Amino acid sequence: MERLTGTEIFVRILQQFTPVWIGLAVILFISWIFRRKLGLYGRLFSSPIGIVGLILILFWALTALFADSIVTADHLSQISGMKNKLPGWPVKGQEGAYYLLGGDNLARDVFSRMVMGSRIVLAIAPAATLFAFMVGITLGLPAGFYGGKLDTGLSFLANLVLAFPVILLFFLLVTPEIRSTGVPLALAGVLFLFPIIFFIMLFSSRYRERPALLAVLLTITIVLGGWAYTGLAFNADPLNVFYMDPNLLNIFVSVVFVNSPTVFRIVRGLTIDIKTRDYVAAAQTRGERPWYIMLWEVLPNARGPLIVDFCLRIGYTTILLGTLGFFGLGLTPESPDWGNTINEGRKLLQVYPHPALPPTIALMTLVLGLNLLADGLREESLKD
Amino acid sequence: MISFLIKRSGVMLLTALCLTFVVFFLTNLEPNLEKLTKSEGNMRMTDEQVQSWLQNNGYRQPLLKRYGEWLGVAPGWTRTADDGKEFGRCVKPDESIAQSPRFCGLVQGEWGRSLVFRTDISGIIKEKLTLTGKLMLGVLLVMAPAALIIGVIAGMREGTKTDRTLSAFSILTTSTPEYVSGVIFIVLFSSKLVGLRWFKGTATSAMENITFENFTLPVMALALYGVGYIARMTRASMAEVMTEQYIRTARLKGLSFGSVVIKHALRNALIAPFTVIMLQIPWLLTGVVIIETLFNYKGFGWTLVAAVGNNDIELLLACSVVAVFVVLITQLISDISYVYLNPRIRVS
């Protein structure tokens, strides 16, 4: 069989992504029709920057979703004779099969690895960011609202983490040795508590007057949260639904740990600003409890900047995950995540550049999409 | 101002103590100590021998005491063996306890010896910091002017086509971390595939002799990631200043647009970006580690990676101290300069 030409490779890659194109078209079409009813998301359609960002993100999200039908080969299997082969090389012995973007140093399909890598990145980055936000919000609201000693103490702790060079923290926290000492587990034990605390406070401040409803909500939170908590943090889930690989837990915790102080500072700043507003004074006059004011008056009014920062922070987390992979920290070496593949590809960069390029471009476009979306959202929310 | 400085330095010192203690704790974890023992002694040591070696070399004292010794505020450990030979943290081989100083730590300038490089750490750090300093200087010389020019031109006339193009460029660069731009640059400018081969893909030769050919790619890759962020800050600041009354007055007075921008707007618009540039320096640290590894430029970042890889505890500690101090000092300078440059802010 002949090697594919550049155009043929391009056409075939477009074909492989067919489910993504269909999904993209459907989502955009439906959103466009209902754009007037969708609030901030709908208004995104009038900002060219925001829409480009949205398309890039949807592209990668759908790729991660349909990864199984997009890949052309198994991302882990090594086919002999395909080592470092150029893009478009036919697979020996299989009629009509090609390595669309070539083979890597271990004779695996670069294209399929890039596609499968999107799954890992898009699972970890948003989840880690969400956890960082839970921690930042749960601590930032009272710090900004009460001020005083609580604020001084928490701010000092946050600045302490922020003054720590990120890369050093990763080198110290994400090593195989440290797992045996239990430091990541302890960190996970503390950090994973915050989402549960957040929801408990959220419900108990709102439904104080309706004990029946409150009891139901709290039971659900504690049972579900506690179940997930034992599984994720301590791998002690009796039903084995929630489980996190120790390597994954290690990098997840480190990324949450690095991100939460910045979220804390943003939330604290916003709270200090918002608590002087009239509606907060009105709520205080009504005799509302502090936690009700924080979670149901201050937080909803701080949502604009927080949503923007959430988008930016997912991008930053993606970059951090890539950095970890680049240094070979974190996930197992055969993992297809982008940082890892860049790390493997860079060793032979000057001779065989093609294994390293696809994951770099993938990472760049995803982060670009998030940054553009954040910019579009900021612009649109400022129009209010 | 004085009391602000004192308070700020106090907090800084406390932060530094906390951080170095955390680093000390994390580098002296049990598995690391075992690895250290085996590389100092031999790989076939039994668990018992490992424990006795650690006991004999002062690693089994309380953590706080050891941290104090390392810092140089607690007297170093001493031990007299059964045959009368004397050992100690500060005791050199063939010397007695009486001859050697009681304290030897960071404060006394004793940074210890590197296990791998087999030389004094203070020497290594000085040499590597000089190398990284050159890289940083190159980056700042490219990054700061480029970012300021982009930001000022974009913010000068908000909403125009120039502004949109430059803003899109800024967003693109903030989405390109160093390991992405580094890889793309190497492929574009130095690989066989593209065939341009304008620059070198490694910067090892730049350690002795910096040339345009071997230093451009690392500097560009590092500068690119920071440019967008500073440019966006400058743009926002510039756009805000351009809406001020005094700018309109100056325009109405008949001054040309160029001279209004240079004489009236720039000064006020550059306060915020300046502090951001200072705060970028610690941020550059991560980039430096990535770029030095990618381009094999054996500076500070490369040493940090090597120290982690070789389990070179003393060297890693020294690197961490330097990194932490760089971060804290730039924060302090940024705070002070912000107050100094902006007459509207007065610190009581």
XYZ file of C-alpha atoms in Angstrom:
732
model
C 0.000 0.000 0.000
C 1.090 3.536 -0.727
C 1.638 6.176 1.938
C -1.190 8.703 2.104
C -0.602 12.206 0.805
C -1.170 15.311 2.914
C -4.647 15.959 1.516
C -5.696 12.344 1.984
C -4.556 12.425 5.604
C -6.503 15.621 6.139
C -9.687 14.225 4.582
C -9.440 11.002 6.543
C -8.953 12.850 9.834
C -12.016 14.975 9.059
C -13.931 11.764 8.361
C -12.831 10.179 11.615
C -14.239 13.157 13.497
C -17.705 12.763 11.897
C -19.578 12.158 15.193
C -17.986 15.336 16.549
C -19.100 17.420 13.567
C -22.656 16.115 13.854
C -22.751 16.717 17.592
C -21.281 20.195 17.171
C -23.838 21.120 14.521
C -26.762 19.854 16.602
C -25.665 21.608 19.797
C -24.898 24.909 18.090
C -28.121 24.831 16.076
C -30.307 24.148 19.105
C -28.498 26.722 21.227
C -28.806 29.280 18.431
C -32.550 28.793 18.147
C -33.110 29.147 21.872
C -30.374 31.762 22.368
C -32.791 34.396 23.662
C -33.910 32.143 26.504
C -30.481 30.959 27.554
C -29.241 34.028 29.418
C -25.493 34.599 29.424
C -24.839 31.460 27.375
C -27.271 32.600 24.700
C -25.742 36.056 24.487
C -22.416 34.420 23.719
C -23.690 34.013 20.171
C -23.345 37.734 19.578
C -19.650 37.706 20.473
C -17.406 36.304 17.732
C -14.577 35.604 20.202
C -16.872 33.757 22.570
C -18.365 31.615 19.828
C -14.952 30.545 18.523
C -13.997 29.593 22.063
C -17.225 27.680 22.544
C -16.689 25.726 19.308
C -13.137 24.782 20.281
C -14.256 23.577 23.713
C -17.260 21.683 22.335
C -14.982 20.089 19.757
C -12.710 18.654 22.437
C -15.575 17.750 24.762
C -17.306 15.811 21.982
C -14.018 14.231 20.961
C -13.585 12.970 24.501
C -17.170 11.700 24.473
C -16.947 9.854 21.139
C -13.266 8.915 21.465
C -14.011 5.219 21.078
C -15.489 5.629 17.607
C -12.961 8.253 16.457
C -9.753 6.336 17.109
C -8.312 4.331 14.220
C -6.266 1.939 16.343
C -5.948 0.889 19.945
C -3.981 3.645 21.701
C -1.862 1.189 23.691
C -1.126 -1.579 21.168
C 2.260 -1.516 19.491
C 2.349 -2.742 15.896
C 5.768 -3.947 14.825
C 7.317 -2.052 11.959
C 5.430 1.155 12.736
C 8.049 2.708 15.032
C 8.501 6.419 14.291
C 6.782 6.036 10.930
C 5.714 9.245 9.221
C 2.082 10.419 9.059
C -0.119 8.485 6.661
C 1.910 5.277 6.806
C -0.075 2.118 5.996
C -0.264 -0.503 8.735
C 1.445 -3.686 7.616
C -0.894 -6.614 7.133
C -4.106 -4.649 7.656
C -5.847 -3.601 4.466
C -7.018 0.021 4.540
C -5.547 0.806 7.954
C -3.224 3.751 8.321
C -1.408 5.568 11.088
C -2.919 8.910 10.166
C -0.458 10.994 12.157
C 2.346 8.432 12.179
C 3.705 6.152 14.847
C 5.530 7.096 18.031
C 8.739 5.756 19.477
C 6.935 2.645 20.722
C 5.102 2.076 17.416
C 1.733 3.275 18.718
C -0.726 5.363 16.710
C -0.148 9.054 17.459
C -3.623 10.085 16.267
C -5.457 7.619 18.488
C -3.313 8.526 21.469
C -4.104 12.197 21.008
C -7.839 11.450 20.796
C -7.809 9.186 23.848
C -5.697 11.763 25.711
C -8.527 14.270 25.464
C -10.560 11.971 27.720
C -8.039 12.155 30.541
C -7.478 15.895 30.252
C -11.189 16.722 30.030
C -12.002 14.497 32.972
C -9.353 15.786 35.361
C -9.067 19.509 34.584
C -12.724 20.584 35.080
C -13.163 18.297 38.107
C -10.012 19.588 39.791
C -11.056 23.169 39.073
C -14.499 22.506 40.532
C -12.967 21.133 43.724
C -10.621 24.120 43.943
C -13.645 26.393 43.631
C -15.492 24.543 46.399
C -12.504 24.973 48.706
C -11.944 28.589 47.697
C -15.597 29.555 48.076
C -16.166 27.767 51.390
C -13.150 29.505 52.918
C -13.213 32.782 50.995
C -16.787 33.764 51.850
C -16.376 33.742 55.653
C -12.900 35.287 55.392
C -14.229 38.218 53.417
C -17.498 38.476 55.318
C -16.263 38.285 58.899
C -12.788 39.751 58.394
C -10.661 40.029 61.515
C -8.513 37.209 62.846
C -10.166 34.551 60.668
C -9.343 36.568 57.556
C -5.765 37.249 58.677
C -5.129 33.588 59.400
C -6.669 32.215 56.220
C -5.060 34.895 54.054
C -1.668 34.106 55.547
C -2.150 30.422 54.738
C -3.264 31.250 51.201
C -0.273 33.533 50.644
C 1.961 30.814 52.009
C 0.808 28.386 49.336
C 0.955 31.092 46.687
C 4.543 31.972 47.587
C 5.517 28.361 47.025
C 6.957 27.956 43.537
C 4.415 25.717 41.794
C 6.984 23.548 40.102
C 8.777 22.851 43.383
C 5.527 21.869 45.048
C 4.848 19.419 42.239
C 8.299 17.894 42.474
C 7.851 17.432 46.199
C 4.223 16.303 46.214
C 3.944 14.198 43.082
C 6.558 11.525 43.644
C 5.985 7.799 44.051
C 7.790 7.871 47.416
C 5.497 10.368 49.013
C 2.500 8.106 48.592
C 3.852 5.694 51.182
C 4.018 8.512 53.735
C 0.338 9.368 53.462
C 0.761 13.080 52.799
C -1.439 13.049 49.650
C -4.069 11.028 51.483
C -4.124 13.529 54.328
C -4.422 16.394 51.841
C -7.197 14.562 50.003
C -8.928 13.894 53.303
C -8.994 17.626 54.046
C -9.658 19.011 50.554
C -12.437 16.561 49.638
C -14.344 17.516 52.796
C -15.023 21.003 51.489
C -17.647 20.126 48.850
C -19.635 18.282 51.539
C -19.342 21.213 53.945
C -20.337 23.569 51.142
C -23.558 21.726 50.347
C -24.454 21.211 53.995
C -24.118 24.949 54.634
C -25.928 25.741 51.391
C -29.015 23.725 52.339
C -29.071 24.351 56.067
C -28.872 28.124 55.648
C -31.730 28.178 53.144
C -34.217 25.682 54.531
C -33.858 26.349 58.248
C -37.569 27.031 58.474
C -38.538 23.777 56.733
C -37.020 20.994 58.849
C -38.603 18.141 56.847
C -37.142 19.230 53.518
C -33.847 20.132 55.175
C -33.566 16.685 56.744
C -34.069 15.010 53.356
C -31.535 17.248 51.610
C -28.962 16.858 54.358
C -29.339 13.075 54.397
C -28.832 12.928 50.636
C -25.775 15.202 50.860
C -24.187 13.309 53.716
C -24.880 9.834 52.326
C -23.834 10.626 48.747
C -20.976 12.902 49.778
C -19.716 10.547 52.448
C -19.905 7.628 50.051
C -17.916 9.471 47.383
C -15.565 10.792 50.033
C -14.589 7.399 51.434
C -14.149 6.061 47.908
C -12.172 8.919 46.418
C -10.010 9.985 49.319
C -9.383 6.699 51.090
C -10.311 4.119 48.456
C -12.558 2.534 51.065
C -15.841 2.596 49.157
C -17.646 -0.623 50.131
C -19.409 -0.825 46.722
C -16.356 0.156 44.640
C -18.204 2.737 42.578
C -16.000 5.648 43.507
C -12.400 4.867 42.958
C -9.342 6.875 42.101
C -6.041 5.425 41.036
C -3.386 6.437 43.622
C -1.317 8.164 40.910
C -4.349 10.080 39.752
C -5.329 10.992 43.310
C -1.839 12.336 43.851
C -1.891 14.736 40.893
C -5.547 15.621 41.438
C -4.902 16.670 45.025
C -1.802 18.645 44.092
C -3.610 20.533 41.358
C -6.546 21.347 43.648
C -4.117 22.423 46.364
C -2.272 24.786 44.010
C -5.447 26.341 42.611
C -7.590 26.861 45.703
C -5.633 29.766 47.293
C -6.103 31.879 44.172
C -9.830 31.131 44.130
C -9.896 31.951 47.841
C -8.341 35.356 47.180
C -10.780 36.151 44.384
C -13.846 35.109 46.417
C -12.602 36.996 49.468
C -12.060 40.164 47.430
C -15.496 39.900 45.818
C -17.150 39.286 49.203
C -15.511 42.332 50.762
C -16.819 44.395 47.862
C -20.335 42.930 47.764
C -21.029 42.940 51.505
C -21.287 46.748 51.452
C -24.215 46.633 49.024
C -27.746 47.573 50.006
C -29.297 44.159 49.468
C -26.877 42.686 51.983
C -27.860 45.379 54.468
C -31.505 44.602 53.717
C -30.961 40.917 54.397
C -29.194 41.770 57.647
C -32.092 43.952 58.691
C -34.481 41.084 57.925
C -32.459 39.136 60.476
C -30.930 36.603 58.098
C -28.098 34.478 59.401
C -24.536 35.195 58.149
C -24.276 31.954 56.154
C -27.565 32.658 54.393
C -26.268 36.071 53.358
C -22.947 34.644 52.200
C -24.333 31.751 50.185
C -27.640 33.135 48.937
C -26.963 36.866 48.642
C -23.246 37.387 48.130
C -22.355 34.301 46.083
C -25.048 34.650 43.387
C -24.034 38.263 42.884
C -20.385 37.284 42.530
C -21.159 34.715 39.837
C -20.052 36.787 36.825
C -16.353 37.098 37.683
C -16.382 33.589 39.131
C -17.697 31.991 35.920
C -15.065 33.853 33.902
C -12.345 32.754 36.287
C -13.670 29.200 36.191
C -13.095 29.045 32.424
C -9.636 30.576 32.710
C -8.750 28.263 35.554
C -9.701 25.098 33.656
C -7.249 26.264 31.005
C -4.591 26.922 33.612
C -5.218 23.506 35.170
C -4.851 21.902 31.746
C -1.497 23.631 31.405
C -0.487 22.450 34.899
C -1.455 18.866 34.058
C 0.620 19.159 30.902
C 3.550 20.430 32.962
C 3.258 17.424 35.256
C 3.199 15.091 32.259
C 6.119 16.953 30.702
C 8.281 16.071 33.700
C 7.035 12.507 33.738
C 5.348 13.071 37.098
C 1.931 11.753 37.793
C 0.184 9.263 35.570
C 1.716 6.022 34.300
C 4.136 6.332 31.342
C 1.835 4.612 28.850
C -1.020 6.999 29.651
C -2.031 8.895 26.494
C -2.546 12.251 28.232
C -1.085 15.155 26.294
C 1.639 16.217 28.702
C 2.938 12.690 28.795
C 2.967 12.292 25.015
C 4.749 15.625 24.631
C 7.328 14.424 27.123
C 7.900 11.215 25.184
C 7.951 12.959 21.828
C 10.432 15.655 22.841
C 13.282 13.197 23.252
C 13.511 12.633 19.499
C 12.176 16.017 18.506
C 14.869 16.995 16.025
C 14.705 13.705 14.120
C 11.034 12.715 14.405
C 8.924 15.746 15.271
C 5.559 14.246 14.337
C 4.747 12.355 17.592
C 5.163 15.504 19.713
C 3.260 17.963 17.548
C -0.363 16.669 17.691
C -0.646 16.737 21.517
C 0.935 20.226 21.688
C -1.559 21.570 19.184
C -4.420 19.774 20.935
C -3.449 21.268 24.296
C -2.999 24.711 22.784
C -6.379 24.725 21.038
C -8.238 23.538 24.135
C -6.645 26.198 26.346
C -7.176 28.786 23.622
C -10.851 27.829 23.482
C -11.202 28.255 27.246
C -9.423 31.617 27.208
C -11.531 32.881 24.302
C -14.729 31.715 25.988
C -13.706 33.449 29.209
C -13.037 36.639 27.249
C -16.371 36.405 25.475
C -18.220 35.766 28.743
C -16.461 38.687 30.406
C -17.398 41.013 27.585
C -21.012 39.859 27.584
C -21.434 40.014 31.350
C -19.987 43.548 31.385
C -22.825 44.672 29.085
C -25.344 44.242 31.918
C 6.400 53.827 55.053
C 8.989 52.542 57.553
C 6.442 50.685 59.665
C 4.900 49.254 56.499
C 8.332 47.989 55.459
C 9.017 46.454 58.862
C 5.646 44.742 59.003
C 5.973 43.501 55.445
C 9.475 42.135 56.075
C 8.277 40.444 59.253
C 5.510 38.631 57.416
C 7.984 37.768 54.676
C 10.411 36.246 57.152
C 7.659 34.220 58.797
C 6.510 32.991 55.391
C 10.066 32.053 54.487
C 10.460 30.092 57.729
C 7.197 28.231 57.216
C 7.957 27.403 53.608
C 11.505 26.225 54.218
C 10.216 24.052 57.037
C 7.628 22.487 54.730
C 10.322 21.856 52.121
C 12.595 20.440 54.806
C 9.839 18.126 55.982
C 8.960 16.960 52.472
C 12.540 16.328 51.401
C 13.365 14.453 54.603
C 10.577 11.905 54.343
C 11.474 8.375 55.348
C 11.718 6.887 51.804
C 14.059 9.688 50.736
C 16.302 9.137 53.758
C 16.496 5.428 52.991
C 17.451 6.150 49.401
C 20.041 8.631 50.626
C 21.558 6.086 52.998
C 21.824 3.489 50.300
C 23.470 5.857 47.851
C 25.920 7.032 50.546
C 26.659 3.574 51.855
C 25.920 0.770 49.433
C 22.859 -0.613 47.723
C 22.976 -3.928 49.585
C 22.639 -2.508 53.094
C 20.206 -4.341 55.341
C 17.395 -2.444 57.016
C 19.288 -2.620 60.271
C 22.405 -1.087 58.754
C 20.303 1.661 57.203
C 18.781 2.485 60.575
C 22.126 2.558 62.343
C 23.650 4.745 59.617
C 20.768 7.196 59.967
C 21.157 7.067 63.761
C 24.902 7.727 63.542
C 24.570 10.624 61.157
C 22.075 12.610 63.145
C 19.023 11.831 61.024
C 17.120 10.353 63.943
C 16.864 13.542 66.002
C 13.531 15.341 66.271
C 12.588 17.086 63.019
C 12.540 20.563 64.569
C 16.034 20.122 66.007
C 17.338 19.016 62.618
C 15.619 21.936 60.928
C 17.313 24.240 63.442
C 20.690 22.649 62.722
C 20.186 23.041 58.995
C 19.151 26.653 59.476
C 22.115 27.275 61.765
C 20.243 28.316 64.900
C 20.660 25.039 66.773
C 24.086 23.538 67.563
C 25.077 20.727 65.207
C 25.005 17.136 66.469
C 28.190 15.471 67.702
C 29.056 11.879 68.419
C 32.110 10.163 69.808
C 32.563 6.660 68.455
C 33.769 3.764 70.635
C 37.301 4.116 69.294
C 37.454 7.768 70.321
C 36.956 9.232 66.830
C 34.721 12.244 66.847
C 31.995 12.956 64.333
C 29.503 15.768 63.979
C 27.481 17.867 61.620
C 30.060 20.634 61.732
C 33.076 18.403 62.302
C 35.240 17.905 59.248
C 36.970 14.537 58.836
C 40.210 14.332 60.896
C 39.131 17.168 63.155
C 37.905 17.030 66.704
C 34.719 18.463 68.119
C 36.649 21.118 70.001
C 38.237 22.439 66.808
C 35.025 22.903 64.877
C 32.313 25.543 65.184
C 29.161 24.754 67.134
C 26.763 26.056 64.534
C 26.912 25.387 60.848
C 23.817 26.070 58.799
C 22.264 28.355 56.294
C 22.791 31.444 58.455
C 26.517 30.739 58.729
C 26.723 30.328 54.969
C 27.226 26.568 55.187
C 24.972 25.214 52.469
C 26.361 21.698 52.677
C 27.753 19.500 49.949
C 25.999 18.106 46.916
C 25.886 14.336 46.836
C 26.067 14.094 43.093
C 28.275 16.978 42.047
C 30.600 16.375 45.026
C 31.279 20.081 45.537
C 30.093 22.825 47.848
C 26.484 23.742 47.138
C 27.030 27.486 47.485
C 29.403 27.297 44.528
C 26.940 25.336 42.409
C 24.088 27.679 43.232
C 26.147 30.742 42.372
C 27.210 29.296 39.039
C 23.757 28.062 38.065
C 22.026 31.254 39.141
C 24.367 33.264 36.916
C 23.407 31.091 33.962
C 19.702 31.371 34.702
C 20.115 35.089 35.356
C 21.354 35.521 31.797
C 18.347 33.646 30.474
C 15.945 35.672 32.622
C 17.587 38.909 31.536
C 17.189 37.924 27.908
C 13.554 37.045 28.492
C 12.763 40.276 30.318
C 14.510 42.314 27.621
C 12.315 40.715 24.970
C 9.121 40.280 26.956
C 8.687 43.615 28.730
C 9.093 45.973 25.744
C 7.103 43.695 23.414
C 4.254 43.348 25.891
C 4.162 47.053 26.738
C 4.188 48.108 23.088
C 1.439 45.647 22.172
C -0.647 46.673 25.175
C -0.233 50.420 24.617
C -1.032 50.219 20.891
C -4.063 48.014 21.549
C -5.384 50.120 24.440
C -4.672 53.450 22.751
C -7.669 53.130 20.432
C -10.031 50.666 22.016
C -12.281 48.588 19.793
C -10.434 49.175 16.515
C -9.241 46.416 14.213
C -5.656 46.806 15.507
C -6.933 46.399 19.054
C -8.871 43.236 18.189
C -5.966 41.666 16.294
C -3.480 42.398 19.071
C -5.889 41.176 21.747
C -6.427 37.930 19.868
C -2.651 37.544 19.636
C -2.359 38.116 23.392
C -4.954 35.438 24.100
C -3.134 33.055 21.772
C 0.173 33.521 23.603
C -1.394 33.023 27.033
C -2.737 29.707 25.719
C 0.717 28.552 24.670
C 2.648 27.218 27.656
C 6.420 26.986 27.364
C 6.518 23.296 26.600
C 4.135 23.810 23.687
C 5.882 26.830 22.186
C 9.293 25.259 22.825
C 8.345 22.093 20.957
C 6.749 24.022 18.087
C 9.753 26.352 17.770
C 12.185 23.452 17.719
C 10.158 21.706 15.030
C 9.801 24.858 12.956
C 13.263 26.286 13.217
C 15.633 23.451 13.876
C 14.226 20.119 12.739
C 15.024 18.279 9.537
C 11.329 18.004 8.696
C 10.737 21.696 8.063
C 14.334 22.250 7.066
C 14.656 25.889 8.067
C 17.358 25.139 10.635
C 17.844 28.795 11.522
C 18.475 28.168 15.184
C 19.802 25.411 17.360
C 17.400 23.135 19.192
C 19.627 22.931 22.258
C 21.133 25.696 24.322
C 23.931 23.680 25.901
C 26.565 25.661 24.025
C 25.004 28.909 25.275
C 26.330 28.124 28.740
C 29.818 29.165 27.630
C 29.103 31.394 24.736
C 25.747 32.967 24.066
C 25.065 33.424 20.386
C 21.998 34.484 18.476
C 21.745 30.974 17.099
C 21.672 29.008 20.333
C 19.862 31.437 22.651
C 16.962 32.692 20.539
C 14.617 29.733 20.833
C 14.688 29.330 24.636
C 14.298 33.073 25.160
C 11.447 33.328 22.660
C 9.626 30.300 24.055
C 9.838 31.670 27.592
C 8.949 35.234 26.662
C 5.952 34.270 24.544
C 3.890 32.823 27.405
C 4.305 35.948 29.538
C 3.820 38.512 26.772
C 0.088 38.014 26.402
C -0.675 38.419 30.091
C 1.321 41.626 30.538
C 0.007 42.989 27.235
C -3.590 42.458 28.377
C -2.880 44.192 31.681
C -1.276 47.104 29.855
C -4.164 47.280 27.403
C -6.766 47.400 30.169
C -4.796 50.019 32.069
C -4.184 52.095 28.922
C -7.815 51.895 27.816
C -8.903 53.117 31.250
C -6.487 56.047 31.235
C -7.567 57.069 27.716
C -11.107 57.721 28.958
C -9.909 60.144 31.661
C -10.827 63.809 31.573
C -7.267 65.087 31.416
C -6.630 63.167 28.215
C -9.626 64.859 26.632
C -8.460 68.224 27.889
C -5.038 67.664 26.394
C -6.584 66.671 23.073
C -8.908 69.690 23.080
C -5.955 71.906 23.912
C -4.684 70.957 20.450
C -1.946 68.480 21.295
C -1.357 65.757 18.733
C -2.587 62.255 19.528
C 0.961 60.903 19.672
C 2.192 63.427 22.181
C -0.918 62.963 24.355
C -0.226 59.249 24.473
C 3.466 59.627 25.217
C 3.360 62.587 27.601
C 0.078 62.132 29.451
C -1.245 58.633 29.131
C 1.799 56.368 29.242
C 3.002 57.401 32.670
C -0.272 56.647 34.360
C -0.971 53.567 32.309
C 2.322 51.853 33.092
C 1.942 51.623 36.884
C -0.119 48.441 36.887
C 1.911 46.586 34.209
C 5.147 47.342 36.031
C 4.037 45.543 39.163
C 2.726 42.717 37.002
C 6.121 42.358 35.350
C 7.743 42.040 38.771
C 5.214 39.394 39.762
C 5.954 37.548 36.535
C 9.460 36.723 37.735
C 8.379 33.949 40.123
C 5.970 32.782 37.455
C 8.900 32.595 35.052
C 10.503 30.138 37.455
C 8.265 27.278 36.334
C 8.926 28.227 32.743
C 12.658 28.342 33.379
C 12.584 24.797 34.737
C 10.652 23.584 31.683
C 12.749 25.442 29.118
C 16.095 24.559 30.688
C 15.077 20.901 30.656
C 13.783 21.061 27.097
C 16.814 22.913 25.717
C 19.291 21.232 28.029
C 20.613 24.534 29.376
C 22.174 23.573 32.674
C 21.059 26.486 34.818
C 19.082 26.719 38.030
C 15.957 24.996 36.747
C 17.935 22.130 35.291
C 19.752 21.755 38.633
C 16.426 21.616 40.468
C 15.212 18.788 38.235
C 18.537 16.998 38.580
C 18.474 17.351 42.377
C 14.997 15.823 42.528
C 15.976 13.021 40.157
C 19.133 12.164 42.089
C 17.511 12.522 45.515
C 20.191 15.121 46.299
C 18.468 16.365 49.460
C 20.868 19.147 50.444
C 20.999 20.568 46.918
C 17.217 20.413 46.567
C 16.832 22.240 49.874
C 19.247 24.937 48.756
C 17.423 25.337 45.424
C 14.110 25.597 47.259
C 15.425 28.284 49.573
C 16.602 30.326 46.603
C 13.300 29.828 44.768
C 11.246 30.806 47.813
C 13.337 33.926 48.390
C 13.107 34.974 44.751
C 9.322 34.778 44.991
C 9.110 36.659 48.289
C 11.562 39.397 47.331
C 9.853 40.094 44.012
C 6.534 40.314 45.857
C 8.045 42.830 48.266
C 9.590 44.917 45.483
C 6.318 44.855 43.587
C 4.394 46.035 46.659
C 6.843 48.819 47.405
C 7.117 50.002 43.833
C 3.337 50.062 43.507
C 3.109 52.418 46.427
C 6.075 54.418 45.202
C 4.796 54.817 41.635
C 1.202 55.559 42.510
C 0.916 58.759 44.506
C -2.778 58.072 45.168
C -1.898 55.201 47.472
C -0.436 56.140 50.821
C 0.530 53.508 53.310
C -0.055 54.673 56.832
